Short mmCIF file of C-alpha atoms in Angstrom, two decimals:
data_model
loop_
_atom_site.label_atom_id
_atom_site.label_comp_id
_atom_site.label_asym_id
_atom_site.label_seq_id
_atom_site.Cartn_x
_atom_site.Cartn_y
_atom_site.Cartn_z
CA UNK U 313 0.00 0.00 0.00
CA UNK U 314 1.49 3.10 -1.44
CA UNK U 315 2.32 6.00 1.57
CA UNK U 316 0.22 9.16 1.02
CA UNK U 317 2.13 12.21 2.16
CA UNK U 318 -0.38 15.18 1.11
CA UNK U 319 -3.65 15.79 2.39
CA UNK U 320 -6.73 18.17 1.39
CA UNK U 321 -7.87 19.60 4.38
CA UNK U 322 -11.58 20.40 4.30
CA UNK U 323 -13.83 22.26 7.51
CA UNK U 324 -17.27 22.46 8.29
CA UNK U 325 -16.52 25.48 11.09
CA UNK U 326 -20.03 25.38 12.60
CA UNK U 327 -19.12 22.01 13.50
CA UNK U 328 -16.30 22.25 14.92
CA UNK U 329 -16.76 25.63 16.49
CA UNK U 330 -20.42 24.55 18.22
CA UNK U 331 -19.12 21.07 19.07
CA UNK U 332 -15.99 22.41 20.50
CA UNK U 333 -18.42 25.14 22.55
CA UNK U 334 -20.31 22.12 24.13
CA UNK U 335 -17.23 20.08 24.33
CA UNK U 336 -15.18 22.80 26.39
CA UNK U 337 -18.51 23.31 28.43
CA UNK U 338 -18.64 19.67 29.08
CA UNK U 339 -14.90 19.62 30.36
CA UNK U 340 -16.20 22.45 32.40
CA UNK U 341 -19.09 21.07 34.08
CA UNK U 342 -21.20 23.69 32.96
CA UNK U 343 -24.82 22.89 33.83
CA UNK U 344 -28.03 22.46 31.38
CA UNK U 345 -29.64 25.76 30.36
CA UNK U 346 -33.02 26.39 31.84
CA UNK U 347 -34.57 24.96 28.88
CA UNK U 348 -32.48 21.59 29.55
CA UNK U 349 -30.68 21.85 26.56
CA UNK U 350 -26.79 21.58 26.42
CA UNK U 351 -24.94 24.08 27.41
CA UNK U 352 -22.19 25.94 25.23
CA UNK U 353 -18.81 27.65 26.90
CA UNK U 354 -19.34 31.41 24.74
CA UNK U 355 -15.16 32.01 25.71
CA UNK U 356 -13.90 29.09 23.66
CA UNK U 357 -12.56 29.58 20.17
CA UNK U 358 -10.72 28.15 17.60
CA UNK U 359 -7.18 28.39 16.82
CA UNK U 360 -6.91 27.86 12.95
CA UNK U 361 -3.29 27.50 12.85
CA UNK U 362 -3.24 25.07 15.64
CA UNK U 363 -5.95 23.21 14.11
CA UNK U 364 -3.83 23.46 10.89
CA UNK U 365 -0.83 22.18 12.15
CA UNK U 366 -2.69 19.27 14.30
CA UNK U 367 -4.76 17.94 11.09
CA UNK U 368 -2.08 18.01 9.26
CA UNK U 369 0.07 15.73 11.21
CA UNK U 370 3.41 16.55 9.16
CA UNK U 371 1.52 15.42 5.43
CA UNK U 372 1.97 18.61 2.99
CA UNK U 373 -0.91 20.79 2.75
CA UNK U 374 -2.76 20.56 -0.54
CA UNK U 375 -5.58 22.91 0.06
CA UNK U 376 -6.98 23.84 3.30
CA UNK U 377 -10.75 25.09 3.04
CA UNK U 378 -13.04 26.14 6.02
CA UNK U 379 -16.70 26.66 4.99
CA UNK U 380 -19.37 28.29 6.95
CA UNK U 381 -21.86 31.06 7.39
CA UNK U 382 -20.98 34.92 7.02
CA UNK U 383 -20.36 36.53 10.59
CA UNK U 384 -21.04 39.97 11.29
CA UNK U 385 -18.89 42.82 9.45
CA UNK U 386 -16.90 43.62 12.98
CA UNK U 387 -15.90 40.10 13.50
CA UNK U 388 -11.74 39.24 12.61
CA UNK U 389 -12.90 35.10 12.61
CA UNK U 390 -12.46 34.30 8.73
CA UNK U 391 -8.97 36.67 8.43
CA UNK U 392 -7.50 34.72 11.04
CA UNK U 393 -8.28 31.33 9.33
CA UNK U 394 -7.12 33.27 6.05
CA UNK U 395 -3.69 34.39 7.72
CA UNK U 396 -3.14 30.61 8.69
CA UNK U 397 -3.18 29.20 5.50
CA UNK U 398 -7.01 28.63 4.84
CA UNK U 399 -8.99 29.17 2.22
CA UNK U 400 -12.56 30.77 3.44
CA UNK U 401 -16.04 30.41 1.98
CA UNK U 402 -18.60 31.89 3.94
CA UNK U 403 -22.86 32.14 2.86
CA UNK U 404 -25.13 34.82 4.32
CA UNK U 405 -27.82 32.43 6.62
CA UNK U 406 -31.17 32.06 5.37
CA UNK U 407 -33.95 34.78 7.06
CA UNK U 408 -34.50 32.24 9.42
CA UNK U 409 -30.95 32.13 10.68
CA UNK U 410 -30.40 28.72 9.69
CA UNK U 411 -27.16 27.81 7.93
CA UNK U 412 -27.60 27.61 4.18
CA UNK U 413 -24.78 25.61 1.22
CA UNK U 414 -22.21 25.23 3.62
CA UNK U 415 -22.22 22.01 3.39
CA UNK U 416 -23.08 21.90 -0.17
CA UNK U 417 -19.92 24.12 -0.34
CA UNK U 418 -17.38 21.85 1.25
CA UNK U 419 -18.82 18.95 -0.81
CA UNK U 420 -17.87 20.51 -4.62
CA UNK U 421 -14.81 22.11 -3.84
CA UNK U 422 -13.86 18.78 -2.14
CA UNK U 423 -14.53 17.03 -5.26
CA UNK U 424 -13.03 19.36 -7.25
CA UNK U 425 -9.78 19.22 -5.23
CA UNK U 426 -9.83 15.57 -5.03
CA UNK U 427 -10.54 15.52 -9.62
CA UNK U 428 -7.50 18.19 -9.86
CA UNK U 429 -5.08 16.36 -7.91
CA UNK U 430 -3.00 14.15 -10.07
CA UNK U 431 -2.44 11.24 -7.49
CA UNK U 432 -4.22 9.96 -4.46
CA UNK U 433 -4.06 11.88 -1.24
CA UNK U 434 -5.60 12.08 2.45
CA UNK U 435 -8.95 13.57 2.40
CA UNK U 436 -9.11 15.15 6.27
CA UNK U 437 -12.65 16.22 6.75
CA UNK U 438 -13.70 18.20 9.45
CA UNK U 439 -17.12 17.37 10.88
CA UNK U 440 -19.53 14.71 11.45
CA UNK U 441 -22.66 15.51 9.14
CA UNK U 442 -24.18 12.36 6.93
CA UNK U 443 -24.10 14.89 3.96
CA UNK U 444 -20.40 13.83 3.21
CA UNK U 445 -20.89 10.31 2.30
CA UNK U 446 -21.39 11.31 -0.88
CA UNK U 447 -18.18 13.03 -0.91
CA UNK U 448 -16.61 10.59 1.08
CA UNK U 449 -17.34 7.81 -1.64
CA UNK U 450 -15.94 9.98 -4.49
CA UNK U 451 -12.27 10.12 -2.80
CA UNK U 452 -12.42 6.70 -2.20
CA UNK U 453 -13.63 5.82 -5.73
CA UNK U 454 -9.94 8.04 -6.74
CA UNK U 455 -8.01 6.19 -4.03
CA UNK U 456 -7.66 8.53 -1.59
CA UNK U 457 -7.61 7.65 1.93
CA UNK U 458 -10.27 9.45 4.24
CA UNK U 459 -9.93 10.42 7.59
CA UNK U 460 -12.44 11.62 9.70
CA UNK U 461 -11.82 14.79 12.15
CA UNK U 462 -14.92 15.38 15.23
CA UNK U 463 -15.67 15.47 18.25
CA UNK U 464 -16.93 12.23 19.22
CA UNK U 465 -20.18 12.97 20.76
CA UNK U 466 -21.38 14.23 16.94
CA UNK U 467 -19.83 12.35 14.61
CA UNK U 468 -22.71 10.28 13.02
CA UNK U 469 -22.99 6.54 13.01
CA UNK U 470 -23.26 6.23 9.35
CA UNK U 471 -20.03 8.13 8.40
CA UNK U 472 -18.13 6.90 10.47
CA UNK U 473 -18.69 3.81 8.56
CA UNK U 474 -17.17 4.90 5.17
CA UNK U 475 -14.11 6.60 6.13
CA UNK U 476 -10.53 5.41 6.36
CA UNK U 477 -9.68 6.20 9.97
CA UNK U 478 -11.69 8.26 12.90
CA UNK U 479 -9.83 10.85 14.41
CA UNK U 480 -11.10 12.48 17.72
CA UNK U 481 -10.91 16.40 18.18
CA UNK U 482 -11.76 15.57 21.82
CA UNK U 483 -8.12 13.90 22.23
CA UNK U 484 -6.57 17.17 20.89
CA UNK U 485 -9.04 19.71 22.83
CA UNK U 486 -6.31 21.46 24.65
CA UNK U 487 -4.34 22.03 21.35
CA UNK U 488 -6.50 23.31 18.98
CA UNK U 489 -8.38 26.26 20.74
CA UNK U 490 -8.02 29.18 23.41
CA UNK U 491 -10.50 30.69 25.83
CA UNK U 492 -11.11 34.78 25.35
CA UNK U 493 -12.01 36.58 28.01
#
């Protein structure tokens, strides 16, 4: 079995940046809120070039794409991810406020990336949404080797099953984030 030394590094950030809210509020024994739902620690963030770095795992950095919904025009979130080496997609939420083609996002350009590349890589996706099998089955219809990035208390069932290897963001908590004040 031929080594694979490059990876295409693809993020769902609502994901990871919710999951890692109830994760680090979780760590914290934070109680329910009043309407017993699960509590999320507001001072947590990511650290994109920590995350970077962490993904990566020493492979070589094809592409690096974080995907998610347009934050308010005071907010430095997607220039940080920029400055560390990602490329940023972001799409205004519907009127509802619910998160609209992220997903759909992360899905062509990782298909894209994975048709461009001339040889077989490591697909590193970010998240734990069923709407990546399909994405999930293309890289491993090219050869590429899939491993799957989430915090283990969302990562669903039926991924899980169709990727390469299962990688916890829980085991690398205290590495890939800070608190703010």
């Amino acid at each position: 079995m031929e080594k694979k030394d490059e990876c295409l590094i693809l993020v769902d950030n609502s994901n990871v940046f919710i999951e890692g809210r109830k994760f680090s509020a979780r760590k914290k024994g934070m109680p329910k809120t009043l309407t017993d739902q699960e509590p999320m620690d507001s001072s947590w963030r990511i650290d994109f070039g920590s995350l970077l770095k962490e993904v990566a795992n020493g492979h070589k950095i094809i592409k690096a794409i974080l995907v998610g919904s347009t934050p308010p025009p005071n907010d430095s979130l997607w220039n940080a991810a920029k400055m560390q080496g990602f490329e940023v997609k972001t799409y205004a939420r519907s009127r509802f406020g619910e998160e609209k083609a992220v997903d759909t996002e992360l899905v062509l350009s990782g298909i894209d990336a994975i048709y461009e590349h001339p040889r077989p890589a490591v697909l590193k996706l970010l998240s734990g949404d069923r709407d990546f099998i399909p994405l999930i089955a293309r890289a491993d219809k090219k050869g590429w080797d899939i491993e799957l990035w989430g915090f283990s208390s969302s990562i669903s069932y039926e991924l899980a099953l169709t990727v390469t290897r299962e990688k916890h963001l829980d085991d690398v908590f205290d590495r890939i984030g800070r608190y703010e004040d």
